[in-house]
Amino acid sequence: MRLADLEQYNPITIQCHDNPDADALGSAYGLYCYFRDKGKQVRMIYSGFSRIQKANLRMMCDKLKLPIEYVEWEGHPPFPGLLITVDCQYGAGNVTRFEAERVAVIDHHRIEIENTGMSRIQSDLGSCCTLVWTMLQEEGYPVEGDVVLGTALYYGLYTDTNQLSEMHNPRDMDMWETLNTNKRLLTMFRNSNLSLQELMIAGIAMIRYSYNEEYRFAVIHSQPCDPNILGLISDFLLQVDEIDVCLVYNEVGDGYKISVRSCIREVNANELAAYLTEGIGSGGGHAEKAGGYISQRLYGEKYNSLHADAYFNSRMNEYFAEFLVIDARTYEMDLTGLKRYRKRPDLMGYVRVDAIEGIGKSAILRTQDGDVTLSVAEGTYLVLEDDGDIIQTSRSQFEPYYDLLEEKFDWKAVTSYEPTIKNHAKNITFHIQDYARSCRPNANLQVYVKELEKGVKLFPLWDEDGYMLGLPGDYLAAYCDNPQNIFIIRHKQLGENYEELCTAEIDRLQEESPAK
């Protein structure tokens, strides 16, 4: 569904969820501006048991002059034209259900209500403001020229991603970087975000922690509060010398909100957040800071009456026990009896990063999986894997194993999000598509493979700070000519992208290259 599809309706009412937060207000205002400028009769409303109370939200509505109205449910006639619920789903428990001629849903949470008719739900986004911004971009709406709208969208993203620390979708980051905002007002909003009651909630939560001495993690159950308070508690916990990883959670209207922190390379906070919410919600963020949401309905269906505290502590234990940590610099892989494979010469894409003029020594690679820091040295390459992953590697790990071609490679046809490289120091963005060339694996790319019976976090030779994740059923692979050079092959990739070498073929290759 696009915004243009909704232009046939008039009047249009935009409804935030009850007790709206900054994300609901910002995204509703984005829709209000669009339909207002299309000449529609448009209203921006909310309902529920109470009116907006938080100081930062009252200030946001006042300073940005948001045309938000409180509407009583009892006795209200059906809304004519179109009713759009934003940052929530029509019929869900967190939004008052009004009757309407037509209903549309624009939301970034997991699907709660089936068969809602017209809808645009993208649960991979950090905020509903990001979804509305994306929809405005699709219609060519000039968001960048409106400081008030930019400030509203920015603050919605800021609060829903725990002060931007839990952004895990590249579109969140794209919006954040391009909005035109009133920085003075944003500072005012931020500095009015914590009440004395929330200060008390944070203090009580921090003295009621549970601690796992073996794995050095802490879990805290907080009273209901603004999501940013969870991040405040998490950040404080991580300053304790005996805590490497922490999880803070609380109940929200229809589920649980979580905040995750890590200060060790063996645990990526975004991966842990995704692990804790798998199948029952969504989670992500950055390597050190992440967050997520768990649907109460889905949690109840899967874990029945298990108390949330028991679930989180148990799941955290499972996460640490599930993975073996391997550093390629010290690990010796036993090759006895292992089968030997050669990668099929399928067309792939690559970029010689250090050859991009103006790239600098350090940059940010933005992909569909988020941001990755690039340390740009001589001979730095990016290789597009068959599953859409983008791998950073070096000349010695790349050129001997691939035949480089001059023809361009269309990365847009392989990835759902066009990757970019950003030099933030110079505020320059490089589109990978402009520099991508084609390559094919050659006969040198031969590996021994061993199926994993347990999860593995592998720190490869080319990256001592970031690990490759392997799950049971995936494969640990070692280059035949350099067994110290090990990496992970996904289960499905082995059959799709590699072919097993028969004994005769191996004997022939050994005769041709006796040194190997």
XYZ file of C-alpha atoms in Angstrom:
516
model
C 0.000 0.000 0.000
C 1.220 3.485 -0.898
C -0.034 6.869 0.251
C -1.194 7.587 -3.276
C -3.633 4.679 -2.939
C -5.371 6.519 -0.095
C -5.833 9.847 -1.862
C -9.244 8.749 -3.168
C -10.722 9.135 0.336
C -11.978 12.319 1.994
C -12.187 13.174 4.853
C -9.246 11.355 6.470
C -8.773 10.769 10.204
C -5.358 9.691 11.530
C -5.536 7.887 14.876
C -2.573 7.329 17.214
C -2.652 4.541 19.774
C -3.973 5.360 23.258
C -1.505 7.287 25.427
C 0.555 8.116 22.313
C 4.338 8.304 22.412
C 6.640 10.470 20.298
C 6.800 7.886 17.504
C 3.006 7.778 17.173
C 2.799 11.571 17.223
C 5.607 12.070 14.716
C 4.362 9.477 12.242
C 0.769 10.733 12.501
C 1.964 14.271 11.828
C 3.836 13.083 8.724
C 0.605 11.624 7.347
C -1.311 14.745 8.374
C 1.085 16.980 6.405
C 0.840 14.801 3.307
C -2.945 14.654 3.142
C -3.314 18.305 4.189
C -1.145 19.324 1.241
C -3.289 17.134 -1.019
C -6.277 19.304 -0.086
C -7.981 16.707 2.123
C -10.035 17.358 5.239
C -7.737 15.700 7.740
C -7.695 15.245 11.530
C -5.069 13.820 13.901
C -6.586 12.162 17.006
C -6.080 9.803 19.949
C -8.313 8.402 22.679
C -8.092 6.162 25.748
C -8.421 6.551 29.521
C -5.988 9.447 29.883
C -4.676 12.422 27.997
C -0.986 13.008 27.206
C 0.850 13.497 30.529
C 4.617 13.206 29.942
C 6.403 16.553 29.956
C 8.459 15.870 26.838
C 5.361 14.867 24.841
C 3.343 17.875 25.976
C 6.302 20.052 25.021
C 6.586 18.304 21.637
C 2.902 18.954 20.866
C 3.126 22.568 22.064
C 6.424 23.652 20.480
C 5.757 21.921 17.128
C 2.081 22.962 17.200
C 0.919 19.438 16.399
C -2.841 19.470 15.647
C -3.529 16.485 17.893
C -7.060 16.096 19.345
C -8.283 13.950 22.225
C -11.558 12.197 21.334
C -13.920 10.459 23.746
C -14.960 6.984 22.609
C -18.347 6.718 24.253
C -21.150 7.747 21.927
C -18.843 8.809 19.090
C -20.431 8.305 15.647
C -18.575 6.356 12.911
C -15.850 8.339 11.169
C -16.716 9.165 7.564
C -14.230 8.607 4.765
C -11.009 6.895 5.906
C -9.607 6.151 9.362
C -5.849 5.400 9.465
C -4.406 3.860 12.628
C -0.715 4.709 12.881
C 1.937 3.011 15.060
C -0.781 0.515 15.983
C -3.245 -1.883 14.365
C -6.990 -1.385 14.190
C -8.663 -3.660 16.706
C -5.531 -4.246 18.823
C -5.592 -3.808 22.576
C -3.570 -0.580 22.675
C -5.891 1.523 20.519
C -9.530 2.507 21.044
C -11.711 0.984 18.360
C -13.833 3.550 16.543
C -16.266 2.622 13.801
C -15.349 3.960 10.365
C -16.425 3.672 6.743
C -12.951 2.525 5.667
C -9.868 1.600 7.700
C -6.151 1.514 6.846
C -3.203 0.501 9.046
C 0.354 1.903 9.012
C 2.575 0.270 11.645
C 6.066 -1.075 12.395
C 5.136 -3.735 14.957
C 4.540 -7.421 14.282
C 1.167 -8.296 12.758
C -1.355 -8.653 15.578
C -4.648 -8.352 13.728
C -5.244 -10.382 10.587
C -7.343 -9.266 7.599
C -7.289 -5.554 8.378
C -7.724 -4.724 4.704
C -5.547 -1.847 3.514
C -2.284 -1.953 5.439
C 1.453 -1.276 5.373
C 3.210 -3.084 8.223
C 7.028 -3.305 8.303
C 8.176 -4.783 11.590
C 11.866 -4.594 10.682
C 11.939 -0.805 11.106
C 12.998 0.877 14.331
C 10.149 3.399 14.294
C 6.835 4.073 12.607
C 8.268 7.493 11.739
C 10.748 5.678 9.498
C 7.906 3.880 7.725
C 5.982 7.119 7.165
C 9.182 8.831 5.960
C 9.740 5.959 3.509
C 6.187 6.296 2.215
C 6.606 10.053 1.844
C 9.829 9.467 -0.101
C 7.983 7.107 -2.439
C 5.582 9.905 -3.345
C 8.334 12.510 -3.741
C 7.056 14.558 -0.787
C 9.616 17.274 0.194
C 10.287 16.173 3.788
C 13.739 17.797 3.900
C 12.235 21.252 3.389
C 10.018 21.085 6.504
C 11.923 21.628 9.767
C 8.873 21.025 11.969
C 8.084 17.705 10.256
C 11.761 16.720 10.305
C 11.979 17.431 14.040
C 8.829 15.396 14.751
C 10.030 12.402 12.729
C 13.524 12.576 14.245
C 12.234 12.658 17.820
C 9.919 9.740 17.128
C 12.871 7.677 15.896
C 15.059 8.905 18.764
C 12.643 7.766 21.464
C 11.586 4.478 19.855
C 15.188 3.331 19.322
C 16.423 4.222 22.819
C 18.196 7.422 21.821
C 19.202 5.986 18.412
C 21.181 3.144 20.015
C 18.800 0.433 18.763
C 18.593 1.357 15.090
C 18.983 -1.881 13.154
C 17.528 -1.094 9.741
C 19.439 0.982 7.185
C 16.299 2.996 6.420
C 16.251 4.208 10.036
C 19.795 5.459 9.539
C 19.014 7.008 6.154
C 16.169 9.035 7.647
C 18.232 10.051 10.659
C 20.993 11.431 8.435
C 18.779 13.362 5.995
C 16.152 15.076 8.168
C 16.264 18.833 8.648
C 15.642 19.431 12.368
C 15.453 22.114 15.031
C 18.330 21.049 17.255
C 17.408 23.502 20.016
C 13.934 21.993 20.368
C 15.296 18.440 20.287
C 17.608 19.332 23.172
C 14.622 20.672 25.117
C 12.629 17.485 24.474
C 15.521 15.240 25.503
C 16.122 17.165 28.713
C 12.483 16.789 29.750
C 12.335 13.049 29.245
C 12.809 11.779 32.821
C 10.344 12.409 35.634
C 11.042 12.029 39.349
C 8.833 8.938 39.353
C 10.884 7.382 36.530
C 14.072 8.213 38.420
C 12.657 6.230 41.336
C 11.705 3.351 39.005
C 15.278 3.197 37.674
C 16.756 3.232 41.168
C 14.494 0.436 42.448
C 15.140 -1.685 39.352
C 18.912 -1.527 39.767
C 18.849 -3.014 43.269
C 16.649 -5.933 42.160
C 18.970 -7.562 39.646
C 19.758 -11.230 39.083
C 23.361 -12.086 38.210
C 24.929 -15.082 36.461
C 28.502 -15.454 37.698
C 29.525 -18.077 35.113
C 28.583 -16.018 32.065
C 28.818 -12.570 33.713
C 25.380 -11.317 32.705
C 22.638 -9.542 34.645
C 18.858 -9.482 34.155
C 16.575 -6.789 35.567
C 12.781 -6.541 35.577
C 11.726 -2.899 35.698
C 8.351 -1.416 36.485
C 6.444 -0.043 33.468
C 8.197 3.077 32.189
C 9.264 4.913 29.086
C 11.524 2.700 26.877
C 14.375 5.178 27.257
C 14.501 4.419 30.985
C 15.340 0.803 30.139
C 18.322 2.052 28.160
C 19.410 4.282 31.028
C 19.360 1.303 33.416
C 21.217 -0.894 30.894
C 23.945 1.677 30.335
C 24.470 2.037 34.069
C 24.637 -1.733 34.610
C 27.351 -2.171 32.026
C 29.620 0.103 34.048
C 29.807 -2.583 36.761
C 33.164 -4.356 36.469
C 31.697 -7.871 36.843
C 28.950 -7.427 34.219
C 29.754 -7.940 30.550
C 26.210 -8.336 29.206
C 22.871 -7.171 30.558
C 19.169 -7.362 29.792
C 16.521 -5.023 31.175
C 12.845 -5.586 30.431
C 9.395 -4.406 31.438
C 5.766 -4.860 30.496
C 4.161 -2.621 27.920
C 0.484 -2.653 26.999
C 0.544 -5.819 24.916
C 3.908 -7.397 25.571
C 7.449 -6.806 26.798
C 10.035 -4.223 25.844
C 13.692 -5.255 26.236
C 17.007 -3.413 26.262
C 20.276 -5.315 25.729
C 23.874 -4.204 26.252
C 27.254 -5.901 25.675
C 30.855 -4.761 26.155
C 32.614 -7.936 24.942
C 33.418 -8.981 21.380
C 32.006 -12.480 21.900
C 28.438 -11.141 22.239
C 26.775 -8.845 19.725
C 23.889 -7.119 21.460
C 21.802 -7.007 18.261
C 22.213 -10.744 17.754
C 21.295 -11.467 21.386
C 18.190 -9.265 21.118
C 17.122 -11.170 17.992
C 17.781 -14.482 19.794
C 15.648 -13.515 22.793
C 12.721 -12.394 20.622
C 12.918 -15.141 17.974
C 9.448 -16.324 16.989
C 7.686 -14.122 19.527
C 8.704 -10.594 18.554
C 11.530 -8.670 16.933
C 14.880 -7.313 18.051
C 18.050 -5.703 16.785
C 20.340 -2.713 17.020
C 24.114 -2.431 17.218
C 26.955 -4.611 18.463
C 27.015 -2.875 21.856
C 23.434 -1.628 22.218
C 20.185 -3.213 21.071
C 16.553 -3.623 21.982
C 13.408 -5.417 21.049
C 9.760 -6.178 21.626
C 7.959 -9.405 22.545
C 4.283 -9.901 21.787
C 2.374 -11.065 24.835
C 0.027 -13.122 22.657
C 2.851 -14.930 20.857
C 4.761 -15.409 24.121
C 1.693 -16.975 25.742
C 1.146 -19.321 22.807
C 4.728 -20.581 22.916
C 5.646 -20.492 26.617
C 2.216 -20.654 28.272
C 2.508 -19.749 31.958
C 6.316 -19.481 32.203
C 7.169 -16.341 34.152
C 9.039 -13.763 32.099
C 11.920 -13.622 34.580
C 12.439 -17.382 34.260
C 12.228 -17.144 30.470
C 14.844 -14.416 30.133
C 17.317 -16.000 32.553
C 16.894 -19.423 30.947
C 17.150 -18.075 27.415
C 20.276 -16.072 28.289
C 21.881 -19.226 29.710
C 20.991 -21.143 26.553
C 22.536 -18.434 24.388
C 25.892 -18.557 26.166
C 25.965 -22.358 26.351
C 24.900 -22.822 22.730
C 27.978 -21.348 21.033
C 31.633 -22.355 20.921
C 33.994 -19.404 20.372
C 36.783 -20.038 17.842
C 39.642 -17.701 16.942
C 41.214 -18.665 13.609
C 44.599 -17.370 14.789
C 44.941 -20.123 17.368
C 42.518 -22.812 16.206
C 43.792 -25.969 14.495
C 41.090 -27.722 12.519
C 41.347 -31.512 12.340
C 41.142 -32.309 8.609
C 41.151 -36.089 9.024
C 38.483 -37.711 6.878
C 36.925 -34.412 5.795
C 35.445 -34.075 2.317
C 36.874 -31.580 -0.130
C 34.746 -29.102 -2.078
C 35.262 -26.560 -4.835
C 33.151 -23.438 -5.168
C 31.159 -23.304 -8.384
C 32.259 -20.570 -10.815
C 29.036 -18.575 -10.501
C 29.098 -14.860 -11.215
C 29.605 -12.737 -8.079
C 30.224 -9.089 -7.324
C 33.114 -7.246 -5.689
C 34.345 -3.737 -4.927
C 37.966 -2.646 -4.458
C 37.294 -0.266 -1.559
C 40.653 1.472 -1.285
C 40.466 2.375 -4.984
C 37.439 4.632 -4.394
C 38.658 8.221 -4.533
C 37.978 10.115 -1.299
C 37.023 7.054 0.731
C 39.514 7.806 3.528
C 41.028 5.371 6.027
C 37.812 4.589 7.873
C 34.235 4.447 6.627
C 30.840 2.921 7.327
C 29.372 0.181 5.145
C 25.569 0.348 5.232
C 23.773 -2.826 4.142
C 20.374 -4.426 4.578
C 21.722 -5.879 7.859
C 22.842 -2.524 9.284
C 26.112 -0.576 9.597
C 29.602 -2.081 9.683
C 32.834 -0.164 10.270
C 35.396 -0.507 7.474
C 39.092 -0.087 8.176
C 40.278 0.843 4.707
C 43.799 -0.447 4.072
C 45.561 -1.127 0.788
C 43.902 -4.050 -0.971
C 40.578 -3.932 0.914
C 37.776 -5.724 -0.945
C 34.056 -6.236 -0.472
C 32.581 -9.455 -1.863
C 28.875 -10.076 -2.336
C 28.071 -13.580 -1.143
C 25.367 -15.680 -2.768
C 22.881 -15.081 0.067
C 23.242 -11.311 -0.126
C 25.810 -11.004 2.687
C 28.658 -8.575 2.070
C 32.062 -9.733 3.311
C 35.074 -7.496 3.887
C 38.344 -9.183 2.988
C 41.916 -8.468 1.921
C 43.852 -8.877 -1.311
C 45.624 -12.020 -0.082
C 42.279 -13.597 0.848
C 40.566 -12.585 -2.391
C 42.685 -12.246 -5.521
C 44.197 -15.782 -5.569
C 40.724 -17.345 -5.437
C 38.724 -15.223 -7.874
C 39.045 -14.280 -11.539
C 38.362 -10.549 -11.777
C 36.220 -9.336 -14.670
C 35.784 -5.828 -16.050
C 32.021 -5.965 -16.525
C 29.787 -4.221 -14.023
C 27.796 -6.208 -11.486
C 24.180 -5.372 -10.639
C 24.004 -5.574 -6.842
C 20.456 -4.185 -6.871
C 19.296 -7.469 -8.387
C 20.673 -9.434 -5.425
C 20.035 -7.292 -2.327
C 16.746 -5.756 -1.187
C 18.558 -2.594 -0.052
C 21.184 -0.871 -2.155
C 24.347 -0.793 -0.003
C 26.397 2.376 0.424
C 29.715 3.416 1.958
C 29.745 6.587 4.033
C 32.659 8.811 4.949
C 31.079 10.680 7.853
C 34.112 12.903 8.388
C 33.609 14.420 4.928
C 29.849 13.779 4.740
C 30.228 11.821 1.486
C 28.130 8.837 0.433
C 29.420 6.342 -2.136
C 26.911 4.045 -3.844
C 28.440 0.587 -4.173
C 26.564 0.022 -7.412
C 28.754 2.676 -9.062
C 31.945 0.734 -8.274
C 30.816 -2.907 -8.430
C 32.518 -5.295 -10.828
C 32.017 -8.981 -11.528
C 34.183 -11.934 -10.532
C 34.097 -15.723 -10.557
C 35.599 -18.216 -8.076
C 38.480 -20.074 -9.704
C 39.900 -23.559 -9.230
C 41.989 -22.415 -6.237
C 38.906 -21.917 -4.089
C 38.834 -25.387 -2.572
C 37.903 -26.123 1.012
C 37.592 -28.880 3.555
C 34.240 -28.814 5.338
C 33.044 -30.104 8.679
C 29.387 -30.059 9.689
C 28.701 -28.206 12.940
C 26.984 -30.099 15.721
C 27.025 -27.015 17.951
C 26.753 -23.295 17.288
C 30.034 -21.484 16.591
C 31.197 -17.890 16.790
C 34.223 -17.715 14.526
C 36.691 -14.840 14.512
C 38.308 -15.242 11.060
C 41.841 -14.239 10.109
C 40.631 -11.058 8.431
C 38.574 -9.756 11.385
C 39.668 -10.128 15.005
C 36.789 -8.032 16.382
C 33.780 -9.357 14.472
C 32.664 -12.974 14.331
C 30.891 -15.170 11.791
C 27.961 -17.074 13.257
C 27.448 -20.768 12.476
C 24.453 -22.785 13.605
C 24.127 -26.573 13.938
C 23.877 -27.968 10.429
C 26.081 -25.231 8.965
C 29.692 -25.997 8.048
C 33.121 -24.963 9.249
C 35.307 -24.606 6.152
C 39.091 -24.398 5.792
C 40.945 -23.429 2.631
C 42.877 -26.422 1.308
C 46.022 -24.368 0.689
C 45.790 -22.602 4.057
C 43.870 -24.587 6.721
C 44.316 -21.703 9.176
C 42.008 -19.638 6.950
C 38.614 -20.855 8.158
C 35.092 -19.507 7.677
C 31.413 -20.491 7.873
C 29.324 -21.940 5.024
C 25.548 -21.874 5.527
C 23.797 -25.224 5.316
C 21.906 -24.444 2.122
C 24.916 -22.752 0.515
C 27.029 -25.893 0.468
C 24.685 -27.728 -1.913
C 23.817 -24.655 -3.946
C 27.255 -23.073 -4.352
C 29.837 -25.826 -3.851
C 30.540 -29.168 -5.534
C 32.266 -32.117 -3.922
C 35.566 -33.199 -5.464
C 35.898 -36.874 -6.257
C 39.056 -38.856 -5.402
C 40.316 -38.847 -8.987
C 39.916 -35.078 -9.217
C 41.764 -34.587 -5.942
C 44.626 -36.855 -7.091
C 44.875 -34.917 -10.346
C 44.997 -31.574 -8.549
C 47.648 -32.849 -6.143
C 49.788 -34.007 -9.058
C 49.493 -30.575 -10.665
C 50.308 -28.781 -7.384
C 52.353 -31.154 -5.213
C 53.248 -28.339 -2.827
C 49.610 -27.979 -1.908
